[in-house]
GROMACS .gro file of C-alpha atoms in nm:
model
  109
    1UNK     CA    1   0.000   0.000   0.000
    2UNK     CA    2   0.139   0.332  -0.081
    3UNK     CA    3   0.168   0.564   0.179
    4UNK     CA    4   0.023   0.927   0.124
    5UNK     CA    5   0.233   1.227   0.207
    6UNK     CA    6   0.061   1.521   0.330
    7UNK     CA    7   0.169   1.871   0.318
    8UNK     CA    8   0.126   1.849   0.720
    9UNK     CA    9   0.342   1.477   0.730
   10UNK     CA   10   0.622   1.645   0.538
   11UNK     CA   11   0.617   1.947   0.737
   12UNK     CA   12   0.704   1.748   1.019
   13UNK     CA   13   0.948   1.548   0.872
   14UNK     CA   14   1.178   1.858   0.781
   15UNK     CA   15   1.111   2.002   1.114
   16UNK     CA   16   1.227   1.707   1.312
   17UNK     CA   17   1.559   1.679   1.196
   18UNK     CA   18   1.664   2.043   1.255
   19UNK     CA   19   1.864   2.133   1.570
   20UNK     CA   20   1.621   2.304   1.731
   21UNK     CA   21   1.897   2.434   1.964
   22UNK     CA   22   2.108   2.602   1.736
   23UNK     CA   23   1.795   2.778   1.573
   24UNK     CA   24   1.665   2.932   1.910
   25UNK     CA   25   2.039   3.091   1.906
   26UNK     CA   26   2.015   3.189   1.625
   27UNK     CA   27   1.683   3.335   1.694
   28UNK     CA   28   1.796   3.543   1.943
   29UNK     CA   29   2.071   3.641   1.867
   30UNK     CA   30   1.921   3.835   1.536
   31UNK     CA   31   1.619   3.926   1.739
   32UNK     CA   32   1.381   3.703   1.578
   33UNK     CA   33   1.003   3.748   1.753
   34UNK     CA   34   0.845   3.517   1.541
   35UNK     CA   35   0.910   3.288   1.243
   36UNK     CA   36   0.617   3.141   0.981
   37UNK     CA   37   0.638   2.854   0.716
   38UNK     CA   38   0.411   2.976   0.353
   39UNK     CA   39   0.481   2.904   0.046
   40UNK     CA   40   0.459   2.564  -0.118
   41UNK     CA   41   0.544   2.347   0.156
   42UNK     CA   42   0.203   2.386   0.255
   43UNK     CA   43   0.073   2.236  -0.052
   44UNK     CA   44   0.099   1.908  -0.255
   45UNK     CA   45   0.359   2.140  -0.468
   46UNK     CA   46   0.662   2.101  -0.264
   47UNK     CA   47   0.878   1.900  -0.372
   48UNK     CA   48   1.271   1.791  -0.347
   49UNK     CA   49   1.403   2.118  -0.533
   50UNK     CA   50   1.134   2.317  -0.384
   51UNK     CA   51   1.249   2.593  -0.147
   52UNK     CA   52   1.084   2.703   0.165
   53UNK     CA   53   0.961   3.037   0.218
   54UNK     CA   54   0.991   3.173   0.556
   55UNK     CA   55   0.804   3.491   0.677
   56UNK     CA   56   1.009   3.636   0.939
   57UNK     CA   57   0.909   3.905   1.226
   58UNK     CA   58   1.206   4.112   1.373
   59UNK     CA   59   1.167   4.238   1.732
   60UNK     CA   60   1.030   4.640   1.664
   61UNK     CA   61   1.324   4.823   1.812
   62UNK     CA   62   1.579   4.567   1.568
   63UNK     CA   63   1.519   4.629   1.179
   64UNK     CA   64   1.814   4.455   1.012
   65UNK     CA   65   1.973   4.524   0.679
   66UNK     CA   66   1.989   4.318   0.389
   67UNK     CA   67   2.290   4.186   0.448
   68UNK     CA   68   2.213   4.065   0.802
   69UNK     CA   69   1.901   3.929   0.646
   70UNK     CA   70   2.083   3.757   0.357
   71UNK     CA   71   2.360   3.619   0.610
   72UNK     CA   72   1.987   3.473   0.816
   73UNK     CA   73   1.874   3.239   0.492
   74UNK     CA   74   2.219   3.130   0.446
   75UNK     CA   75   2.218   3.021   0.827
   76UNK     CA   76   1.840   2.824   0.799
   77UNK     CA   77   1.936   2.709   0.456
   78UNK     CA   78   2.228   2.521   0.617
   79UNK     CA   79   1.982   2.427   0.957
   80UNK     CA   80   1.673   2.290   0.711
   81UNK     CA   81   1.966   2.136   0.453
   82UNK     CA   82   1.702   2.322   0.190
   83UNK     CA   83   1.745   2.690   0.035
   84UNK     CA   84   1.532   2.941   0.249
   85UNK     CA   85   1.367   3.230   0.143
   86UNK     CA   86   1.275   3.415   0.350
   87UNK     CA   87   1.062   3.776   0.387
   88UNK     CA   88   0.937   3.993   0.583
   89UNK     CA   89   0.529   4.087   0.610
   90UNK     CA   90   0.611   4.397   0.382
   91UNK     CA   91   0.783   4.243   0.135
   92UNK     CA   92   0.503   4.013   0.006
   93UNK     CA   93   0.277   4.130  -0.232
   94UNK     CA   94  -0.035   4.336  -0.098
   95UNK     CA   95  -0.268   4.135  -0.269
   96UNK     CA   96  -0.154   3.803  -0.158
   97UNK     CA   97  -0.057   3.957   0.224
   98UNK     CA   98  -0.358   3.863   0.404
   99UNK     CA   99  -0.436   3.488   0.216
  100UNK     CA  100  -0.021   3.412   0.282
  101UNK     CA  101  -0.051   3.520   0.654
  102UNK     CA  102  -0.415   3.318   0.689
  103UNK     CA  103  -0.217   3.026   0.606
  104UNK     CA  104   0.122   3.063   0.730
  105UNK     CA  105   0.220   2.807   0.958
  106UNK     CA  106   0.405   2.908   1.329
  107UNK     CA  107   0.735   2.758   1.381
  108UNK     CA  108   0.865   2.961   1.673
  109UNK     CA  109   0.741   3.308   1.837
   0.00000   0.00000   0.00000
């Protein structure tokens, strides 16, 4: 019998195997309030070369610059062994804001 993989069955399978530890560091230590899955690896989509978008909330009083953001995905993209993209709430499209942050899916606050 062939087993069925669900967006929700894979989403736990990629978040098992990441050191949990060494992402609450790096949490903190780049002020992270709140990180969201979106994106295709809530859907039947995702697949092996799929990416996985990442909507991230900076504490209010810590707005970092690209390059600390760009030096963030390189640090999850080596933590989830899977190229991260990730964004802030402004930098998604206004018309698909409020339908991507329905759906998001918490992964630490």
């Amino acid at each position: 019998m062939e087993q069925i993989i669900t967006p929700s069955l894979r989403l736990n399978a990629l978040i098992k195997h990441v050191d949990k530890e060494k992402v609450i560091k790096l949490y903190q230590k780049c002020n992270i309030v709140k990180l969201q899955l979106f994106g295709s690896i809530l859907t039947e989509n995702f697949s092996e070369d799929s990416d996985i978008d990442i909507l991230v909330t900076f504490h209010p009083n810590h707005i970092p610059g690209y390059f600390t953001i760009f030096r963030i995905e390189e640090k999850l993209s080596i933590l989830f062994e899977r190229t991260v993209d990730l964004r802030t709430k402004n930098e998604i499209n206004e018309y698909f804001r409020d339908e991507v942050l329905k759906r998001a899916v918490l992964i630490y606050e």
